[in-house]
Amino acid sequence: YSGGGAYPSVSLTCPLPGVPKAVFAAAESRERFETRVTVLENGLRVASQNKFGQFCTVGILVNSGSRHEAKYLSGISHFLEKLAFSSTAQFGSKDEILLTLEKHGGICDCQASRDTIMYAVSADARGLDTVVNLLADVTLQPRLSDEEIEMTRMAIRFELEDLNMRPDPEPLLTEMIHAAAFRDNTVGLNRFCPVENTDKIDRGVLHSYLSSYYTPDRMVLAGVGIEHEHLVECARKYLLGVEPVWGSGQGRAVDRSVAQYTGGIIKVEKDMSDVSLGPTPIPELTHIMIGLESCSFLEDDFIPFAVLNMMMGGGGSFSAGGPGKGMFTRLYLNVLNRHHWMYNATSYHHSYEDTGLLCIHASADPKQVREMVEIITREFILMAGAVGEVELERAKTQLKSMLMMNLESRPVIFEDVGRQVLATNTRKLPHELCALISQVKPTDIKRVVTKMLHKKPAVAALGDLTDLPTYEHIQAALSSKDGRLPRLYRLFR
């Protein structure tokens, strides 16, 4: 055909005579990819998302985390995270578990957050029966031997030392801002085990906690890349009617406290001059994080807050990217581009079942702290001003793009399925979330910001704080109802 000799008179825009009509590939019906949920007799929820591929990701999510430790020693969730996938009733050691997974090309991981503990395995889908059996054993039948607990104590002490030595203080600041925003309650409780508690947590303490929170009605078995009926069958086989190692007796009452936003400030004076050694050390910086209460991820305002966070954006003062890395976000345009001495200005949004926190992290030389705080508070007040259509559309498109890009990954889909079903017993699909994002208007942004600015600020400060303005000054600046900047500037002079 390429020479044109066979069909000299047929235009390139017409089908060739005698050639079968092309059948093009098409996406399957959307229903095939909806998340299916089954509730077993004991209250355990089984959720699955079908996805093409040889491998699957399966795990158990537990409605348990550092926010539930009010009646216990703090740090239990941190301990459980480190003890995960150790010896169980069936497996004599962590090595046995890893060898079992290796037969199916599998890997395992456990992550503890403020409100969830997640045990996950990615492996060949043909090994689903083995994987669910292993997950059930790891979750409900851990041995928690004295040797394993002692090793965990050592690992936690090392991690805490490393946390205080690393050049990037963002994990430390996140802990501090939560503690300032929700002082001594729920999500304000420390996610990391305090050093003084490492020797106090033993098998008895862990069993007491597990008996309260590791119950079927507080768990979700989630899977991506497997047939729903097969997952339910495995759940019935290994998770129905199984008595956990701590017994089936009634544990302590579950902590159902609702998060109470308090606002406040937490300051840690620290010498940051030697955090990075070497021929090109990082300069000494002071780090500030200012936050205000946003909303729960169950509320309608969650989507406008997510768009606002994307609109603020930001990042480090050095970026090898360009427009694709958020160079048109407000914190780049208004802060990093105009103030060369700022090393970092980044917006973060943390959201939970009953509250949320929108905050900005900024870093600069200790001599510039007063001006840095002034600039960040100004950005909070400017949020309540006019929102340009182009700016808003860019933020919405970027948020949808980030959502869809993240959901290309099977482990991310697994976590999304598990967390949504754990909180709401159902799951919003990506196209539903994109539709909600598209509906956000400038008035929605203005409404949520006005609501947010009526709260007391939460402030976390780390480093040389000689020139840090008082909390009262920061609070007064952010409570400026008319948003006039001259008044804001006078407060800091």
Short mmCIF file of C-alpha atoms in Angstrom, two decimals:
data_model
loop_
_atom_site.label_atom_id
_atom_site.label_comp_id
_atom_site.label_asym_id
_atom_site.label_seq_id
_atom_site.Cartn_x
_atom_site.Cartn_y
_atom_site.Cartn_z
CA TYR A 1 0.00 0.00 0.00
CA SER A 2 2.86 2.39 0.72
CA GLY A 3 3.83 2.63 -2.95
CA GLY A 4 0.30 3.54 -3.97
CA GLY A 5 0.33 0.97 -6.80
CA ALA A 6 -2.55 -1.19 -5.46
CA TYR A 7 -5.03 1.66 -4.85
CA PRO A 8 -3.79 4.59 -6.96
CA SER A 9 -7.13 6.43 -7.00
CA VAL A 10 -8.17 6.12 -3.32
CA SER A 11 -7.80 9.24 -1.23
CA LEU A 12 -5.93 8.97 2.08
CA THR A 13 -9.08 10.22 3.83
CA CYS A 14 -11.20 7.26 2.59
CA PRO A 15 -11.22 3.67 3.84
CA LEU A 16 -9.42 1.18 1.61
CA PRO A 17 -11.81 -1.12 -0.24
CA GLY A 18 -11.81 -4.73 0.92
CA VAL A 19 -10.12 -3.95 4.25
CA PRO A 20 -12.13 -4.96 7.37
CA LYS A 21 -13.57 -2.08 9.40
CA ALA A 22 -11.35 -1.12 12.32
CA VAL A 23 -12.60 -1.89 15.82
CA PHE A 24 -11.15 0.58 18.30
CA ALA A 25 -10.45 -0.16 21.94
CA ALA A 26 -12.86 1.52 24.37
CA ALA A 27 -12.94 2.00 28.12
CA GLU A 28 -15.07 -0.54 29.92
CA SER A 29 -18.20 0.58 31.70
CA ARG A 30 -17.58 2.68 34.78
CA GLU A 31 -19.53 0.30 37.00
CA ARG A 32 -16.78 -2.31 36.66
CA PHE A 33 -14.38 0.02 38.44
CA GLU A 34 -16.62 1.16 41.28
CA THR A 35 -15.51 0.30 44.80
CA ARG A 36 -17.51 -2.61 46.23
CA VAL A 37 -18.06 -2.92 49.98
CA THR A 38 -19.32 -5.93 51.98
CA VAL A 39 -19.90 -5.92 55.74
CA LEU A 40 -19.26 -9.27 57.46
CA GLU A 41 -21.30 -10.58 60.41
CA ASN A 42 -18.69 -9.36 62.94
CA GLY A 43 -18.75 -5.77 61.57
CA LEU A 44 -15.54 -6.01 59.49
CA ARG A 45 -15.83 -4.11 56.19
CA VAL A 46 -14.32 -5.63 53.05
CA ALA A 47 -13.70 -3.14 50.22
CA SER A 48 -12.19 -3.78 46.82
CA GLN A 49 -11.38 -1.96 43.61
CA ASN A 50 -10.87 -3.96 40.44
CA LYS A 51 -7.79 -2.96 38.44
CA PHE A 52 -5.98 -4.64 35.58
CA GLY A 53 -2.61 -6.17 36.40
CA GLN A 54 -0.84 -9.21 37.73
CA PHE A 55 -0.17 -7.71 41.15
CA CYS A 56 -2.53 -6.60 43.92
CA THR A 57 -2.25 -4.45 47.03
CA VAL A 58 -4.20 -5.69 50.05
CA GLY A 59 -4.18 -4.44 53.63
CA ILE A 60 -6.00 -3.90 56.89
CA LEU A 61 -6.72 -0.36 58.09
CA VAL A 62 -7.61 0.18 61.76
CA ASN A 63 -9.42 3.20 63.16
CA SER A 64 -6.69 3.72 65.74
CA GLY A 65 -3.82 6.17 66.10
CA SER A 66 -2.05 8.64 68.35
CA ARG A 67 -5.26 10.68 68.76
CA HIS A 68 -6.79 7.76 70.72
CA GLU A 69 -4.02 7.52 73.31
CA ALA A 70 -5.51 9.93 75.85
CA LYS A 71 -6.28 7.11 78.33
CA TYR A 72 -3.00 5.29 77.67
CA LEU A 73 0.70 6.04 77.61
CA SER A 74 1.41 8.16 74.53
CA GLY A 75 3.53 6.47 71.88
CA ILE A 76 1.68 3.14 71.61
CA SER A 77 0.84 3.65 67.91
CA HIS A 78 4.51 4.40 67.22
CA PHE A 79 5.42 1.12 68.97
CA LEU A 80 2.82 -0.87 67.00
CA GLU A 81 4.11 0.57 63.72
CA LYS A 82 7.66 -0.61 64.51
CA LEU A 83 6.48 -4.01 65.79
CA ALA A 84 4.38 -4.75 62.70
CA PHE A 85 5.22 -7.84 60.64
CA SER A 86 7.27 -9.34 63.49
CA SER A 87 6.73 -12.90 64.82
CA THR A 88 3.15 -14.17 65.08
CA ALA A 89 1.33 -17.35 66.07
CA GLN A 90 2.09 -18.87 62.64
CA PHE A 91 5.39 -17.19 61.77
CA GLY A 92 8.38 -17.53 64.07
CA SER A 93 10.16 -14.34 62.93
CA LYS A 94 10.07 -11.39 60.56
CA ASP A 95 12.39 -13.34 58.22
CA GLU A 96 9.78 -16.10 57.88
CA ILE A 97 7.15 -13.52 56.92
CA LEU A 98 9.43 -11.93 54.33
CA LEU A 99 10.33 -15.34 52.85
CA THR A 100 6.64 -16.24 52.59
CA LEU A 101 5.94 -12.97 50.76
CA GLU A 102 8.98 -13.45 48.54
CA LYS A 103 7.37 -16.58 47.05
CA HIS A 104 4.66 -14.30 45.66
CA GLY A 105 6.97 -11.39 44.81
CA GLY A 106 5.53 -9.48 47.75
CA ILE A 107 6.58 -6.58 49.98
CA CYS A 108 4.98 -5.34 53.21
CA ASP A 109 4.70 -2.08 55.12
CA CYS A 110 2.98 -0.56 58.14
CA GLN A 111 2.24 3.13 58.65
CA ALA A 112 0.71 4.75 61.72
CA SER A 113 -0.83 8.22 61.51
CA ARG A 114 -2.85 10.30 63.96
CA ASP A 115 -6.10 8.49 63.19
CA THR A 116 -5.24 5.27 61.30
CA ILE A 117 -2.86 2.31 61.42
CA MET A 118 -2.40 0.61 58.07
CA TYR A 119 -0.90 -2.84 57.42
CA ALA A 120 -0.36 -3.38 53.67
CA VAL A 121 1.08 -6.02 51.34
CA SER A 122 1.70 -5.81 47.57
CA ALA A 123 2.09 -9.20 45.92
CA ASP A 124 1.07 -11.40 42.99
CA ALA A 125 -2.73 -11.61 42.90
CA ARG A 126 -2.53 -15.43 42.77
CA GLY A 127 -1.19 -15.39 46.34
CA LEU A 128 -4.22 -13.58 47.79
CA ASP A 129 -5.13 -16.43 50.16
CA THR A 130 -1.61 -16.43 51.66
CA VAL A 131 -1.55 -12.62 51.90
CA VAL A 132 -4.88 -12.34 53.76
CA ASN A 133 -3.86 -15.17 56.10
CA LEU A 134 -0.60 -13.34 56.84
CA LEU A 135 -2.36 -9.96 57.39
CA ALA A 136 -4.87 -11.55 59.77
CA ASP A 137 -2.06 -13.17 61.74
CA VAL A 138 0.05 -9.99 61.88
CA THR A 139 -2.91 -7.89 63.04
CA LEU A 140 -4.63 -10.25 65.50
CA GLN A 141 -1.93 -12.76 66.57
CA PRO A 142 1.36 -10.84 67.14
CA ARG A 143 3.68 -12.48 69.69
CA LEU A 144 5.15 -9.19 70.99
CA SER A 145 8.12 -11.00 72.53
CA ASP A 146 10.35 -9.25 75.08
CA GLU A 147 13.23 -9.28 72.59
CA GLU A 148 11.11 -7.61 69.87
CA ILE A 149 9.84 -4.97 72.28
CA GLU A 150 13.39 -4.19 73.41
CA MET A 151 14.55 -3.89 69.78
CA THR A 152 11.63 -1.55 69.13
CA ARG A 153 12.64 0.64 72.08
CA MET A 154 16.13 0.97 70.59
CA ALA A 155 14.73 1.75 67.11
CA ILE A 156 12.42 4.45 68.50
CA ARG A 157 15.21 6.09 70.53
CA PHE A 158 17.37 6.19 67.41
CA GLU A 159 14.53 7.64 65.33
CA LEU A 160 13.89 10.39 67.91
CA GLU A 161 17.59 11.33 67.92
CA ASP A 162 17.61 11.40 64.12
CA LEU A 163 14.47 13.55 64.08
CA ASN A 164 16.21 16.24 66.13
CA MET A 165 19.40 16.13 64.03
CA ARG A 166 18.11 16.14 60.45
CA PRO A 167 18.43 19.36 58.43
CA ASP A 168 14.78 19.26 57.32
CA PRO A 169 12.69 20.09 60.41
CA GLU A 170 9.30 19.70 58.68
CA PRO A 171 8.23 16.51 60.61
CA LEU A 172 9.15 18.22 63.89
CA LEU A 173 7.29 21.41 62.96
CA THR A 174 4.21 19.40 61.95
CA GLU A 175 4.16 17.85 65.44
CA MET A 176 4.59 21.27 67.03
CA ILE A 177 1.84 22.97 65.01
CA HIS A 178 -0.64 20.19 65.84
CA ALA A 179 0.28 20.41 69.52
CA ALA A 180 -0.24 24.20 69.42
CA ALA A 181 -3.53 24.00 67.50
CA PHE A 182 -5.10 21.18 69.53
CA ARG A 183 -3.36 21.46 72.88
CA ASP A 184 -3.44 18.21 74.88
CA ASN A 185 -6.32 16.66 72.93
CA THR A 186 -6.94 14.23 70.03
CA VAL A 187 -4.89 15.16 66.93
CA GLY A 188 -2.70 17.44 69.09
CA LEU A 189 -1.24 14.43 70.91
CA ASN A 190 2.30 13.49 69.88
CA ARG A 191 2.56 11.00 67.02
CA PHE A 192 6.04 9.94 68.16
CA CYS A 193 6.69 8.07 71.39
CA PRO A 194 8.31 10.36 74.00
CA VAL A 195 11.72 9.12 75.21
CA GLU A 196 10.47 8.82 78.80
CA ASN A 197 7.70 6.41 77.71
CA THR A 198 9.87 3.93 75.79
CA ASP A 199 10.65 1.90 78.92
CA LYS A 200 7.07 2.07 80.24
CA ILE A 201 5.38 0.43 77.24
CA ASP A 202 5.35 -3.37 77.53
CA ARG A 203 3.23 -6.29 76.32
CA GLY A 204 0.55 -5.66 78.95
CA VAL A 205 0.09 -2.01 77.91
CA LEU A 206 0.00 -2.98 74.22
CA HIS A 207 -2.57 -5.76 74.79
CA SER A 208 -4.76 -3.40 76.81
CA TYR A 209 -4.74 -0.89 73.95
CA LEU A 210 -5.23 -3.53 71.25
CA SER A 211 -8.23 -5.05 73.04
CA SER A 212 -9.99 -1.67 72.85
CA TYR A 213 -9.15 -0.54 69.34
CA TYR A 214 -8.35 -3.65 67.25
CA THR A 215 -11.95 -4.79 66.97
CA PRO A 216 -13.62 -5.89 63.69
CA ASP A 217 -16.05 -2.94 63.64
CA ARG A 218 -13.05 -0.56 63.59
CA MET A 219 -11.29 -2.36 60.70
CA VAL A 220 -11.42 -2.39 56.92
CA LEU A 221 -9.85 -5.08 54.74
CA ALA A 222 -9.16 -3.24 51.46
CA GLY A 223 -7.79 -4.63 48.21
CA VAL A 224 -6.95 -3.32 44.74
CA GLY A 225 -6.40 -5.58 41.76
CA ILE A 226 -8.44 -8.56 42.93
CA GLU A 227 -11.98 -9.92 42.50
CA HIS A 228 -14.30 -8.80 45.29
CA GLU A 229 -15.85 -12.25 45.85
CA HIS A 230 -12.40 -13.82 46.29
CA LEU A 231 -11.41 -11.16 48.87
CA VAL A 232 -14.67 -11.65 50.82
CA GLU A 233 -14.12 -15.42 50.78
CA CYS A 234 -10.59 -14.98 52.22
CA ALA A 235 -11.89 -12.51 54.83
CA ARG A 236 -14.50 -15.00 56.02
CA LYS A 237 -11.86 -17.72 56.19
CA TYR A 238 -9.20 -15.82 58.17
CA LEU A 239 -10.90 -12.84 59.88
CA LEU A 240 -14.33 -14.13 60.89
CA GLY A 241 -14.62 -15.76 64.33
CA VAL A 242 -10.88 -15.48 65.05
CA GLU A 243 -9.99 -14.83 68.69
CA PRO A 244 -7.09 -12.38 68.98
CA VAL A 245 -4.05 -13.15 71.10
CA TRP A 246 -5.13 -10.61 73.75
CA GLY A 247 -8.46 -12.42 74.22
CA SER A 248 -12.01 -11.49 73.36
CA GLY A 249 -12.75 -9.81 76.69
CA GLN A 250 -13.98 -6.24 76.82
CA GLY A 251 -11.18 -3.66 76.73
CA ARG A 252 -11.28 -0.15 78.07
CA ALA A 253 -13.88 2.24 76.69
CA VAL A 254 -12.92 3.63 73.29
CA ASP A 255 -11.94 7.30 73.28
CA ARG A 256 -14.53 9.13 71.16
CA SER A 257 -13.36 12.67 71.95
CA VAL A 258 -14.04 15.28 69.28
CA ALA A 259 -11.05 17.49 68.41
CA GLN A 260 -11.07 20.82 70.26
CA TYR A 261 -9.18 23.58 68.44
CA THR A 262 -7.38 25.79 70.97
CA GLY A 263 -4.78 27.77 69.03
CA GLY A 264 -1.60 28.88 70.76
CA ILE A 265 2.15 28.91 70.30
CA ILE A 266 4.93 26.37 70.83
CA LYS A 267 8.50 27.63 70.69
CA VAL A 268 11.67 25.57 70.71
CA GLU A 269 14.92 27.53 70.99
CA LYS A 270 17.51 25.49 69.14
CA ASP A 271 20.97 26.09 67.71
CA MET A 272 20.52 25.36 63.99
CA SER A 273 24.02 26.48 62.98
CA ASP A 274 25.46 22.96 62.67
CA VAL A 275 22.55 20.91 61.34
CA SER A 276 24.39 20.22 58.10
CA LEU A 277 28.15 19.63 58.09
CA GLY A 278 30.33 19.41 55.00
CA PRO A 279 31.95 21.62 52.36
CA THR A 280 28.65 23.41 51.58
CA PRO A 281 26.67 23.44 54.84
CA ILE A 282 23.04 24.61 54.95
CA PRO A 283 22.93 28.14 56.40
CA GLU A 284 21.49 28.65 59.88
CA LEU A 285 17.74 29.15 59.56
CA THR A 286 14.79 29.86 61.80
CA HIS A 287 11.61 27.98 60.92
CA ILE A 288 8.09 29.28 61.52
CA MET A 289 4.77 27.55 60.88
CA ILE A 290 1.51 29.47 61.24
CA GLY A 291 -1.83 27.66 60.97
CA LEU A 292 -5.58 28.20 61.28
CA GLU A 293 -8.39 25.68 61.72
CA SER A 294 -9.92 24.57 58.40
CA CYS A 295 -12.48 21.75 58.28
CA SER A 296 -13.03 17.99 58.35
CA PHE A 297 -12.66 15.95 55.16
CA LEU A 298 -16.33 14.97 55.64
CA GLU A 299 -17.56 18.56 55.21
CA ASP A 300 -18.52 20.19 51.91
CA ASP A 301 -15.92 22.93 52.50
CA PHE A 302 -13.09 20.39 52.29
CA ILE A 303 -12.88 20.78 48.48
CA PRO A 304 -12.64 24.63 48.54
CA PHE A 305 -9.93 24.34 51.22
CA ALA A 306 -8.02 21.85 49.04
CA VAL A 307 -8.24 24.29 46.11
CA LEU A 308 -7.09 27.15 48.37
CA ASN A 309 -4.10 25.10 49.54
CA MET A 310 -3.17 24.40 45.90
CA MET A 311 -3.59 28.09 45.07
CA MET A 312 -1.16 29.05 47.86
CA GLY A 313 1.32 26.30 46.84
CA GLY A 314 4.89 27.42 47.38
CA GLY A 315 8.03 25.42 48.03
CA GLY A 316 11.75 25.99 48.43
CA SER A 317 13.56 29.06 47.09
CA PHE A 318 15.50 26.81 44.71
CA SER A 319 13.61 24.72 42.19
CA ALA A 320 14.89 23.03 39.06
CA GLY A 321 11.35 22.83 37.73
CA GLY A 322 9.45 25.73 36.30
CA PRO A 323 5.73 26.31 35.83
CA GLY A 324 5.04 22.59 36.26
CA LYS A 325 6.28 22.74 39.84
CA GLY A 326 3.91 25.45 40.98
CA MET A 327 5.90 28.57 40.11
CA PHE A 328 2.63 30.47 39.57
CA THR A 329 1.24 29.81 43.04
CA ARG A 330 0.82 32.74 45.44
CA LEU A 331 3.66 31.84 47.77
CA TYR A 332 6.06 31.77 44.81
CA LEU A 333 4.77 34.95 43.18
CA ASN A 334 4.18 37.05 46.33
CA VAL A 335 6.85 35.71 48.68
CA LEU A 336 9.76 33.78 47.15
CA ASN A 337 10.01 35.91 43.99
CA ARG A 338 9.93 39.19 45.92
CA HIS A 339 12.02 38.34 48.98
CA HIS A 340 15.29 36.68 47.96
CA TRP A 341 16.28 36.04 51.59
CA MET A 342 13.35 33.62 52.15
CA TYR A 343 14.52 30.02 51.87
CA ASN A 344 11.12 28.36 51.99
CA ALA A 345 7.39 29.18 51.94
CA THR A 346 5.07 26.20 51.62
CA SER A 347 1.36 25.70 52.28
CA TYR A 348 0.07 22.48 53.91
CA HIS A 349 -3.45 21.23 54.56
CA HIS A 350 -4.03 18.51 57.17
CA SER A 351 -7.60 17.19 57.40
CA TYR A 352 -9.19 14.68 59.78
CA GLU A 353 -12.63 13.23 60.50
CA ASP A 354 -13.65 16.10 62.78
CA THR A 355 -11.26 19.01 62.09
CA GLY A 356 -8.49 20.31 59.86
CA LEU A 357 -5.52 22.67 59.80
CA LEU A 358 -4.26 24.92 56.99
CA CYS A 359 -0.75 26.18 57.64
CA ILE A 360 2.22 27.90 56.00
CA HIS A 361 5.81 26.90 56.75
CA ALA A 362 8.49 29.55 56.18
CA SER A 363 12.28 29.58 56.71
CA ALA A 364 14.76 32.46 56.79
CA ASP A 365 17.87 33.80 58.50
CA PRO A 366 17.26 34.48 62.24
CA LYS A 367 17.76 38.23 61.67
CA GLN A 368 14.79 38.26 59.25
CA VAL A 369 12.29 36.47 61.51
CA ARG A 370 10.14 39.53 62.27
CA GLU A 371 9.78 40.43 58.62
CA MET A 372 9.14 36.76 57.66
CA VAL A 373 6.24 36.48 60.13
CA GLU A 374 4.86 39.78 58.83
CA ILE A 375 4.93 38.49 55.23
CA ILE A 376 3.25 35.17 56.10
CA THR A 377 0.46 36.81 58.13
CA ARG A 378 -0.09 39.20 55.23
CA GLU A 379 -0.58 36.21 52.91
CA PHE A 380 -3.25 34.80 55.24
CA ILE A 381 -5.15 38.12 55.16
CA LEU A 382 -4.78 38.41 51.38
CA MET A 383 -6.52 35.02 51.06
CA ALA A 384 -9.77 36.83 51.91
CA GLY A 385 -9.28 39.27 49.03
CA ALA A 386 -10.20 38.94 45.36
CA VAL A 387 -9.53 35.62 43.63
CA GLY A 388 -8.74 35.85 39.93
CA GLU A 389 -10.52 33.51 37.51
CA VAL A 390 -7.26 32.47 35.83
CA GLU A 391 -5.59 31.85 39.20
CA LEU A 392 -8.55 29.78 40.43
CA GLU A 393 -8.81 27.73 37.24
CA ARG A 394 -5.08 27.00 37.37
CA ALA A 395 -5.36 25.78 40.98
CA LYS A 396 -8.41 23.61 40.19
CA THR A 397 -6.71 22.08 37.14
CA GLN A 398 -3.54 21.43 39.12
CA LEU A 399 -5.50 19.78 41.95
CA LYS A 400 -7.39 17.52 39.51
CA SER A 401 -4.13 16.67 37.75
CA MET A 402 -2.41 15.80 41.03
CA LEU A 403 -5.39 13.68 42.12
CA MET A 404 -5.46 11.70 38.88
CA MET A 405 -1.67 11.31 38.73
CA ASN A 406 -1.56 9.96 42.30
CA LEU A 407 -4.36 7.50 41.54
CA GLU A 408 -2.27 5.96 38.77
CA SER A 409 -0.46 4.10 41.57
CA ARG A 410 -2.06 0.92 42.92
CA PRO A 411 -0.87 1.41 46.56
CA VAL A 412 -2.33 4.95 46.51
CA ILE A 413 -5.69 3.63 45.26
CA PHE A 414 -5.58 1.03 48.06
CA GLU A 415 -5.02 3.71 50.71
CA ASP A 416 -7.74 5.92 49.23
CA VAL A 417 -10.24 3.03 49.19
CA GLY A 418 -9.36 1.96 52.74
CA ARG A 419 -9.42 5.43 54.32
CA GLN A 420 -12.66 6.51 52.65
CA VAL A 421 -14.50 3.28 53.55
CA LEU A 422 -13.13 3.41 57.11
CA ALA A 423 -14.52 6.95 57.56
CA THR A 424 -17.73 6.88 55.49
CA ASN A 425 -18.48 3.22 54.56
CA THR A 426 -18.35 4.25 50.91
CA ARG A 427 -15.96 5.85 48.41
CA LYS A 428 -16.19 8.87 46.17
CA LEU A 429 -14.71 8.00 42.79
CA PRO A 430 -12.16 10.27 41.08
CA HIS A 431 -14.64 11.60 38.51
CA GLU A 432 -16.98 12.65 41.36
CA LEU A 433 -14.16 14.49 43.13
CA CYS A 434 -13.13 16.20 39.88
CA ALA A 435 -16.73 17.37 39.39
CA LEU A 436 -16.76 18.85 42.91
CA ILE A 437 -13.43 20.60 42.27
CA SER A 438 -14.78 22.09 39.02
CA GLN A 439 -17.74 23.60 40.92
CA VAL A 440 -15.57 25.68 43.29
CA LYS A 441 -16.16 29.42 42.78
CA PRO A 442 -14.27 32.52 44.03
CA THR A 443 -17.10 33.09 46.53
CA ASP A 444 -16.45 29.63 48.04
CA ILE A 445 -12.78 30.49 48.61
CA LYS A 446 -13.70 33.82 50.19
CA ARG A 447 -16.31 32.14 52.44
CA VAL A 448 -13.97 29.47 53.83
CA VAL A 449 -11.14 31.98 54.37
CA THR A 450 -13.43 34.41 56.26
CA LYS A 451 -14.55 31.53 58.48
CA MET A 452 -10.94 30.48 59.05
CA LEU A 453 -9.65 33.97 59.94
CA HIS A 454 -12.08 34.21 62.88
CA LYS A 455 -10.08 31.55 64.77
CA LYS A 456 -7.01 32.05 66.94
CA PRO A 457 -3.79 31.18 65.10
CA ALA A 458 -1.56 28.22 65.93
CA VAL A 459 2.16 29.01 65.77
CA ALA A 460 5.21 26.72 65.86
CA ALA A 461 8.69 28.26 65.95
CA LEU A 462 12.05 26.47 65.86
CA GLY A 463 15.58 27.89 65.93
CA ASP A 464 16.98 31.25 67.04
CA LEU A 465 13.82 33.09 68.17
CA THR A 466 15.36 36.31 69.48
CA ASP A 467 13.42 38.49 67.02
CA LEU A 468 10.18 36.50 66.98
CA PRO A 469 7.10 38.75 67.48
CA THR A 470 4.88 37.89 70.43
CA TYR A 471 1.89 35.60 69.97
CA GLU A 472 -0.39 38.52 70.80
CA HIS A 473 1.05 40.53 67.90
CA ILE A 474 0.54 37.65 65.47
CA GLN A 475 -3.01 37.08 66.72
CA ALA A 476 -3.85 40.79 66.45
CA ALA A 477 -2.49 40.93 62.91
CA LEU A 478 -4.57 37.96 61.76
CA SER A 479 -7.75 39.20 63.44
CA SER A 480 -7.70 42.38 61.36
CA LYS A 481 -11.32 42.31 60.17
CA ASP A 482 -10.92 44.93 57.44
CA GLY A 483 -7.72 43.33 56.13
CA ARG A 484 -5.92 46.67 55.84
CA LEU A 485 -2.23 46.00 55.51
CA PRO A 486 -0.93 49.26 57.04
CA ARG A 487 -2.41 48.25 60.39
CA LEU A 488 -0.75 44.86 60.03
CA TYR A 489 2.65 46.43 59.41
CA ARG A 490 2.37 48.78 62.39
CA LEU A 491 1.85 45.83 64.73
CA PHE A 492 5.34 44.55 63.96
CA ARG A 493 7.22 47.84 64.05
#
